[in-house]
């Protein structure tokens, strides 16, 4: 990538073979699907290998040749398409995040994918796949610098390690998960039935069930493998993944809401999980790899990391107001866990008797405040208050409040949000990192790394 500013650049020449595994996987899928029908004869397999695969790779090289990108002022322009040309302009001033992803197939060729997230989106606005790993790092640093309004040749910002999640903690968190055993039990039952009745082909019909069990067990370990969090002037940097390695930067000033989750089996170890809403990511799935700030860690370390995102905020010091006693008629089990609180900076809501959830949202990030009241709530004189954020796993809700209290809360939080937005000022990608307190890099077992 030696082209100058404004000049078109191309993806790495090894992009077509790096993408070619999809064609091979599709051919194998057709063979497996028709293995019992007699359709997958050796001659047809030969035709697929000799004709289909080379044609697919040839089209891949033509598509690569017609795909270029360039930086034009405040835009990243991407031109693509063979039969139908497509031009996409990505405004660098609206960038929320620039992630580097290394799928397994790309890593074999020394390549990486660059994913660009912008404000107002719920998925990647654009991606460049694939670039050389060094070129991807260089282009990422250039885009972040241009988004911050500084010199594009400023280079990669330095980083300081904060948290490293041991593999033992990742495996332990998966084993101490109700969802894990709920996914494994049906799969084991199906395998036992197939072995007892000697119907091995019977297993093919339950392939989606096995894939779900994989995602909830081994897949979670693979996604969170070697999970590290580091601090840099442009935000918190997350790196994780065994087969697909992801290098993600989360600008603290653009985190919209935070959720601290503690499933009841994790209480034995004092572990919690930290999830976030970041504009541009979306992702409502609890295991979405783009919205997990920390997959598992002791509560003290999680709260310390929360201090990096919300400096000066101590959620433990915020007094929580419990729900009224008549809320037990609506939530007989979980009503004692319902509570909310607020200080000058954030609003906090707690819920979950067994699956504990603590939601935190800065007043300046609240997009709307609304009051809801179902028929049973109306009968009990209760109502719930919702503080809406950008799409993501965090949904802040003060549930089962007294109806008059909820009405006053809506007006109070609306005013706090207006004041918070007025005092927040402009957000910037890169800031002076010297104002952040330095501390030892920690691991979830409580020790310094």
Coordinates of C-alpha atoms in Angstrom, one line a residue:
X1 CA 0.0 0.0 0.0
X2 CA 2.5 2.6 -1.2
X3 CA -0.1 4.8 -2.9
X4 CA -0.2 8.4 -1.9
X5 CA -3.2 10.3 -0.5
X6 CA -6.2 10.2 -2.9
X7 CA -4.7 7.5 -5.1
X8 CA -6.6 4.2 -5.5
X9 CA -5.3 1.3 -3.5
X10 CA -6.1 -2.4 -3.9
X11 CA -6.6 -5.2 -1.5
X12 CA -3.9 -7.8 -1.0
X13 CA -3.4 -10.0 -4.1
X14 CA -3.9 -13.2 -2.0
X15 CA -7.5 -12.1 -1.2
X16 CA -9.2 -14.4 -3.7
X17 CA -7.6 -17.7 -2.4
X18 CA -8.2 -16.5 1.2
X19 CA -11.9 -16.2 0.3
X20 CA -11.9 -19.3 -1.7
X21 CA -12.6 -21.6 1.2
X22 CA -16.2 -20.5 1.1
X23 CA -16.6 -22.2 -2.4
X24 CA -14.8 -25.3 -1.2
X25 CA -17.0 -25.5 1.9
X26 CA -20.2 -25.0 -0.2
X27 CA -19.1 -28.0 -2.5
X28 CA -18.5 -30.1 0.6
X29 CA -21.9 -29.1 2.0
X30 CA -23.6 -30.3 -1.3
X31 CA -21.7 -33.6 -1.1
X32 CA -22.6 -34.2 2.5
X33 CA -26.3 -33.3 1.9
X34 CA -26.5 -35.8 -1.0
X35 CA -24.3 -38.5 0.3
X36 CA -27.2 -40.9 0.7
X37 CA -29.0 -40.1 -2.5
X38 CA -26.4 -41.4 -5.0
X39 CA -26.1 -38.0 -6.6
X40 CA -22.5 -37.4 -5.4
X41 CA -20.8 -39.7 -7.9
X42 CA -17.0 -39.6 -8.5
X43 CA -17.6 -38.1 -12.0
X44 CA -19.7 -35.2 -10.6
X45 CA -17.2 -34.6 -7.9
X46 CA -14.5 -34.3 -10.5
X47 CA -16.6 -31.8 -12.5
X48 CA -17.0 -29.8 -9.3
X49 CA -13.3 -29.7 -8.6
X50 CA -12.1 -29.2 -12.2
X51 CA -14.7 -26.7 -13.4
X52 CA -16.6 -25.0 -10.6
X53 CA -13.7 -24.3 -8.2
X54 CA -11.4 -22.7 -10.9
X55 CA -14.3 -20.6 -12.3
X56 CA -15.1 -19.3 -8.8
X57 CA -11.4 -18.5 -8.1
X58 CA -11.1 -16.7 -11.5
X59 CA -14.2 -14.6 -10.7
X60 CA -12.6 -13.9 -7.3
X61 CA -9.5 -12.4 -9.0
X62 CA -11.6 -10.3 -11.4
X63 CA -13.6 -9.0 -8.4
X64 CA -10.4 -8.3 -6.6
X65 CA -9.0 -6.3 -9.6
X66 CA -12.1 -4.1 -9.7
X67 CA -12.1 -3.4 -6.0
X68 CA -10.2 -0.3 -5.0
X69 CA -10.3 2.2 -2.1
X70 CA -8.9 5.6 -1.5
X71 CA -9.0 8.4 1.1
X72 CA -10.7 11.6 -0.3
X73 CA -10.7 14.4 2.2
X74 CA -12.9 13.3 5.1
X75 CA -14.2 10.2 3.2
X76 CA -13.0 6.7 2.7
X77 CA -14.2 5.8 -0.8
X78 CA -14.6 2.1 -1.7
X79 CA -15.3 1.1 -5.4
X80 CA -16.3 -2.5 -6.1
X81 CA -18.4 -4.7 -8.5
X82 CA -17.7 -6.4 -11.8
X83 CA -21.0 -6.3 -13.6
X84 CA -22.6 -3.6 -11.5
X85 CA -20.2 -0.9 -10.1
X86 CA -20.8 0.2 -6.5
X87 CA -19.2 3.2 -4.8
X88 CA -19.4 3.7 -1.0
X89 CA -18.3 6.7 0.9
X90 CA -17.6 6.3 4.6
X91 CA -17.4 9.6 6.6
X92 CA -14.3 9.4 8.8
X93 CA -15.7 12.0 11.1
X94 CA -18.6 9.6 12.0
X95 CA -16.3 6.7 12.8
X96 CA -17.1 4.9 16.1
X97 CA -14.6 2.1 15.8
X98 CA -12.1 0.5 13.5
X99 CA -11.5 -3.2 14.2
X100 CA -8.9 -5.6 12.8
X101 CA -10.3 -9.2 12.4
X102 CA -8.1 -12.2 11.5
X103 CA -10.2 -15.2 10.4
X104 CA -8.3 -18.5 10.4
X105 CA -8.2 -18.8 6.6
X106 CA -6.8 -15.3 6.3
X107 CA -4.2 -15.9 9.0
X108 CA -2.8 -18.7 6.9
X109 CA -2.0 -16.2 4.3
X110 CA -0.8 -13.5 6.7
X111 CA -3.9 -11.3 6.0
X112 CA -6.4 -9.4 8.1
X113 CA -9.8 -7.7 7.6
X114 CA -10.5 -4.1 8.5
X115 CA -14.1 -3.4 9.8
X116 CA -15.4 0.2 10.1
X117 CA -18.2 1.0 12.5
X118 CA -19.9 4.4 12.1
X119 CA -22.5 6.3 14.3
X120 CA -26.1 5.4 13.7
X121 CA -25.4 1.9 12.3
X122 CA -26.1 -1.5 13.9
X123 CA -23.4 -3.4 12.0
X124 CA -20.1 -2.7 10.2
X125 CA -20.6 0.2 7.7
X126 CA -17.8 -1.2 5.5
X127 CA -15.0 -3.7 5.5
X128 CA -11.8 -4.2 3.6
X129 CA -11.0 -7.9 3.3
X130 CA -8.2 -8.6 3.0
X131 CA -5.1 -6.6 3.6
X132 CA -1.6 -7.6 4.8
X133 CA -1.5 -7.6 8.6
X134 CA 1.1 -4.7 8.6
X135 CA -0.9 -2.7 6.1
X136 CA -4.1 -3.2 8.1
X137 CA -2.4 -1.9 11.2
X138 CA -1.0 1.1 9.3
X139 CA -4.3 1.9 7.6
X140 CA -6.2 1.6 10.9
X141 CA -3.8 4.1 12.6
X142 CA -4.2 6.5 9.6
X143 CA -8.1 6.3 9.7
X144 CA -8.1 6.9 13.5
X145 CA -5.8 9.8 13.2
X146 CA -7.9 11.4 10.4
X147 CA -11.1 10.8 12.4
X148 CA -9.4 12.6 15.4
X149 CA -8.3 15.5 13.2
X150 CA -4.6 14.9 13.7
X151 CA -1.7 14.2 11.4
X152 CA -2.4 10.9 9.4
X153 CA 1.2 9.8 9.9
X154 CA 1.0 10.0 13.7
X155 CA 1.3 6.2 13.8
X156 CA -0.2 3.6 16.2
X157 CA -0.9 4.9 19.7
X158 CA 1.0 3.1 22.5
X159 CA -1.0 0.9 24.9
X160 CA -0.8 -0.3 28.5
X161 CA -2.2 -3.7 29.5
X162 CA -5.0 -3.6 32.1
X163 CA -6.6 -7.0 32.3
X164 CA -5.7 -10.5 31.0
X165 CA -8.3 -13.2 31.3
X166 CA -6.8 -16.7 32.0
X167 CA -7.9 -19.6 29.9
X168 CA -8.9 -21.4 33.1
X169 CA -11.3 -18.6 34.0
X170 CA -12.9 -18.8 30.5
X171 CA -13.4 -22.5 30.7
X172 CA -14.7 -22.3 34.3
X173 CA -17.2 -19.6 33.3
X174 CA -18.5 -21.9 30.5
X175 CA -18.8 -24.9 32.8
X176 CA -20.5 -22.8 35.5
X177 CA -23.2 -21.8 33.1
X178 CA -26.8 -23.1 33.0
X179 CA -27.0 -22.4 29.3
X180 CA -24.0 -24.7 28.7
X181 CA -25.7 -27.7 30.3
X182 CA -29.1 -26.8 28.7
X183 CA -27.4 -27.0 25.3
X184 CA -25.4 -30.1 26.0
X185 CA -28.2 -32.3 27.6
X186 CA -30.4 -32.5 24.4
X187 CA -27.3 -33.3 22.3
X188 CA -26.2 -36.1 24.6
X189 CA -29.7 -37.5 24.6
X190 CA -29.8 -37.6 20.8
X191 CA -26.5 -39.3 20.5
X192 CA -27.5 -41.9 23.1
X193 CA -30.7 -42.7 21.2
X194 CA -28.8 -43.0 17.9
X195 CA -26.3 -45.4 19.5
X196 CA -29.0 -47.5 21.2
X197 CA -31.0 -48.0 18.0
X198 CA -27.9 -48.1 15.7
X199 CA -29.2 -45.2 13.6
X200 CA -26.1 -43.1 13.0
X201 CA -27.6 -41.3 10.0
X202 CA -30.3 -40.1 12.5
X203 CA -27.7 -37.7 13.9
X204 CA -27.6 -35.7 10.6
X205 CA -31.1 -34.4 11.2
X206 CA -30.0 -32.8 14.5
X207 CA -27.0 -31.0 13.1
X208 CA -28.4 -27.6 14.1
X209 CA -28.8 -28.8 17.7
X210 CA -25.1 -29.9 17.7
X211 CA -24.0 -26.6 16.3
X212 CA -25.9 -24.7 19.0
X213 CA -24.3 -26.9 21.7
X214 CA -20.9 -26.1 20.1
X215 CA -21.6 -22.4 20.2
X216 CA -22.5 -22.4 23.9
X217 CA -19.5 -24.5 24.9
X218 CA -16.4 -24.8 22.8
X219 CA -17.4 -21.8 20.7
X220 CA -17.4 -19.5 23.7
X221 CA -14.0 -20.7 24.8
X222 CA -12.6 -20.1 21.3
X223 CA -14.1 -16.6 21.0
X224 CA -12.8 -15.5 24.4
X225 CA -9.4 -17.2 24.2
X226 CA -6.5 -15.0 25.3
X227 CA -8.8 -12.1 26.1
X228 CA -6.9 -9.0 27.0
X229 CA -7.9 -5.4 27.7
X230 CA -5.4 -2.5 27.3
X231 CA -5.6 1.2 27.6
X232 CA -4.4 3.6 24.9
X233 CA -5.0 7.3 24.1
X234 CA -7.6 6.3 21.5
X235 CA -9.6 4.0 23.9
X236 CA -9.7 0.6 25.4
X237 CA -8.2 -2.1 23.1
X238 CA -9.7 -5.6 23.2
X239 CA -7.9 -8.6 21.7
X240 CA -9.2 -12.1 21.8
X241 CA -10.0 -15.2 19.7
X242 CA -8.3 -18.5 18.9
X243 CA -9.5 -19.3 15.3
X244 CA -10.6 -15.8 14.5
X245 CA -8.5 -13.1 16.2
X246 CA -10.2 -9.8 16.8
X247 CA -8.4 -6.5 17.6
X248 CA -11.1 -4.0 18.7
X249 CA -10.9 -0.4 20.0
X250 CA -13.6 0.9 22.2
X251 CA -13.5 4.7 22.7
X252 CA -14.6 5.2 26.4
X253 CA -16.3 8.5 25.6
X254 CA -18.6 6.7 23.1
X255 CA -19.7 3.8 25.3
X256 CA -23.5 4.4 25.7
X257 CA -24.3 2.0 28.6
X258 CA -22.7 -0.7 30.7
X259 CA -24.2 -3.9 32.1
X260 CA -22.6 -6.1 34.8
X261 CA -24.0 -9.6 34.8
X262 CA -23.6 -12.3 37.4
X263 CA -25.3 -15.7 36.8
X264 CA -26.0 -17.5 40.0
X265 CA -23.4 -20.3 39.5
X266 CA -20.7 -17.6 39.2
X267 CA -21.3 -16.4 42.7
X268 CA -19.2 -19.3 43.9
X269 CA -16.2 -17.6 42.4
X270 CA -17.3 -14.0 42.6
X271 CA -17.2 -13.6 38.8
X272 CA -19.1 -11.2 36.6
X273 CA -19.4 -10.4 32.9
X274 CA -19.3 -6.8 31.5
X275 CA -21.3 -5.9 28.4
X276 CA -21.6 -2.5 26.7
X277 CA -23.6 -0.6 24.2
X278 CA -21.4 1.2 21.6
X279 CA -23.0 3.2 18.8
X280 CA -22.4 1.4 15.5
X281 CA -22.1 -2.1 16.9
X282 CA -25.7 -3.0 17.8
X283 CA -25.7 -6.7 18.7
X284 CA -28.4 -7.8 21.1
X285 CA -27.0 -11.3 21.5
X286 CA -25.6 -11.9 24.9
X287 CA -22.5 -13.6 23.3
X288 CA -22.0 -11.0 20.6
X289 CA -18.2 -10.7 20.4
X290 CA -18.4 -7.0 19.6
X291 CA -20.3 -6.0 22.8
X292 CA -18.4 -8.0 25.4
X293 CA -16.0 -5.8 27.3
X294 CA -14.9 -8.5 29.7
X295 CA -16.2 -12.1 29.4
X296 CA -15.4 -13.1 33.0
X297 CA -13.6 -11.4 35.9
X298 CA -13.9 -10.8 39.7
X299 CA -16.3 -8.0 40.5
X300 CA -13.5 -5.7 41.8
X301 CA -11.6 -5.9 38.5
X302 CA -14.8 -5.3 36.5
X303 CA -15.6 -2.2 38.6
X304 CA -12.0 -1.0 38.1
X305 CA -12.4 -1.4 34.3
X306 CA -15.7 0.5 34.6
X307 CA -13.8 3.4 36.1
X308 CA -11.8 3.6 32.8
X309 CA -15.0 4.2 30.9
X310 CA -16.8 6.4 33.5
X311 CA -14.0 8.2 35.3
X312 CA -14.9 9.2 38.9
X313 CA -18.1 7.1 39.0
X314 CA -18.4 4.6 41.9
X315 CA -21.5 2.5 41.3
X316 CA -21.2 0.9 44.8
X317 CA -21.5 4.3 46.4
X318 CA -24.8 5.0 44.7
X319 CA -27.7 4.4 47.1
X320 CA -30.3 2.1 45.5
X321 CA -34.0 2.5 46.2
X322 CA -35.9 -0.8 46.4
X323 CA -39.2 -1.5 44.7
X324 CA -42.4 -1.2 46.9
X325 CA -43.6 -4.3 48.6
X326 CA -46.7 -4.6 46.5
X327 CA -44.4 -5.4 43.6
X328 CA -44.2 -8.9 45.0
X329 CA -47.6 -9.6 43.5
X330 CA -46.2 -8.9 40.1
X331 CA -42.8 -10.6 40.5
X332 CA -43.1 -13.0 43.4
X333 CA -39.5 -14.2 43.1
X334 CA -37.4 -11.3 41.7
X335 CA -39.1 -8.3 43.3
X336 CA -36.6 -8.0 46.1
X337 CA -33.7 -7.5 43.6
X338 CA -35.5 -4.6 41.8
X339 CA -33.9 -1.2 42.7
X340 CA -32.6 1.9 41.1
X341 CA -30.4 4.9 42.0
X342 CA -28.7 7.9 40.4
X343 CA -26.1 10.5 41.1
X344 CA -24.9 13.5 39.2
X345 CA -23.3 11.4 36.4
X346 CA -25.1 8.1 36.0
X347 CA -28.4 6.2 36.4
X348 CA -28.2 2.7 37.9
X349 CA -30.9 -0.1 37.7
X350 CA -30.6 -3.5 39.4
X351 CA -32.7 -6.6 38.6
X352 CA -32.5 -10.4 38.8
X353 CA -32.9 -12.5 42.0
X354 CA -30.7 -15.4 40.6
X355 CA -29.3 -13.9 37.4
X356 CA -28.1 -10.6 38.8
X357 CA -27.9 -7.6 36.4
X358 CA -26.7 -4.1 37.1
X359 CA -27.2 -1.6 34.3
X360 CA -25.4 1.8 34.3
X361 CA -26.1 4.6 31.8
X362 CA -24.6 8.1 31.9
X363 CA -27.2 10.8 31.9
X364 CA -25.6 12.4 28.8
X365 CA -26.1 9.1 26.8
X366 CA -29.8 8.7 27.5
X367 CA -31.6 9.1 24.1
X368 CA -35.2 8.9 25.5
X369 CA -37.0 8.3 28.8
X370 CA -40.4 6.6 28.8
X371 CA -42.9 5.2 31.2
X372 CA -44.8 2.0 30.6
X373 CA -47.7 0.4 32.6
X374 CA -49.2 -3.0 31.8
X375 CA -52.7 -4.0 33.0
X376 CA -51.5 -5.9 36.1
X377 CA -49.1 -3.0 36.9
X378 CA -52.0 -0.5 36.6
X379 CA -54.1 -2.7 38.9
X380 CA -51.3 -2.6 41.5
X381 CA -50.5 1.1 41.0
X382 CA -47.1 0.3 39.6
X383 CA -45.2 1.4 36.4
X384 CA -41.8 0.9 34.8
X385 CA -39.4 3.6 33.6
X386 CA -37.1 2.9 30.6
X387 CA -34.0 4.8 29.7
X388 CA -33.3 4.1 26.0
X389 CA -29.8 3.8 24.6
X390 CA -28.3 2.8 21.3
X391 CA -29.0 -0.8 20.1
X392 CA -27.1 -3.4 22.2
X393 CA -27.4 -5.9 25.0
X394 CA -28.0 -3.2 27.7
X395 CA -31.6 -2.2 28.3
X396 CA -31.9 0.1 31.3
X397 CA -35.2 -0.3 33.1
X398 CA -36.4 0.7 36.6
X399 CA -39.1 -1.9 37.0
X400 CA -42.2 -2.0 39.2
X401 CA -42.0 1.5 40.7
X402 CA -44.9 3.3 42.3
X403 CA -46.8 5.0 39.6
X404 CA -46.5 8.5 41.0
X405 CA -42.8 7.9 41.6
X406 CA -42.3 6.7 38.0
X407 CA -44.0 9.8 36.7
X408 CA -41.7 12.0 38.7
X409 CA -38.7 9.9 37.7
X410 CA -39.4 10.5 34.0
X411 CA -39.4 14.3 34.4
X412 CA -36.3 14.2 36.6
X413 CA -34.3 11.9 34.3
X414 CA -35.3 13.9 31.2
X415 CA -33.9 17.0 32.9
X416 CA -30.7 15.2 34.0
X417 CA -30.2 14.1 30.4
X418 CA -30.5 17.6 29.0
X419 CA -28.0 18.9 31.6
X420 CA -25.7 15.9 31.0
X421 CA -25.6 16.5 27.2
X422 CA -25.1 20.2 27.6
X423 CA -22.1 19.7 29.9
X424 CA -20.6 16.6 28.1
X425 CA -19.0 18.7 25.3
X426 CA -17.6 17.3 22.1
X427 CA -16.3 13.7 21.9
X428 CA -12.9 13.1 20.4
X429 CA -11.2 9.9 19.4
X430 CA -7.8 10.7 20.7
X431 CA -7.2 12.4 24.0
X432 CA -4.4 12.9 26.4
X433 CA -4.0 9.6 28.2
X434 CA -2.0 11.1 31.1
X435 CA -5.2 12.1 33.0
X436 CA -6.0 8.4 33.5
X437 CA -4.7 6.8 36.5
X438 CA -2.1 4.1 36.0
X439 CA -2.4 0.8 37.6
X440 CA -1.0 -2.7 37.4
X441 CA -2.2 -5.0 34.7
X442 CA -4.4 -7.5 36.3
X443 CA -5.8 -10.9 35.6
X444 CA -9.2 -12.2 36.7
X445 CA -7.6 -14.4 39.4
X446 CA -6.9 -11.2 41.3
X447 CA -3.1 -11.0 40.7
X448 CA -1.0 -8.5 38.7
X449 CA 0.3 -9.7 35.4

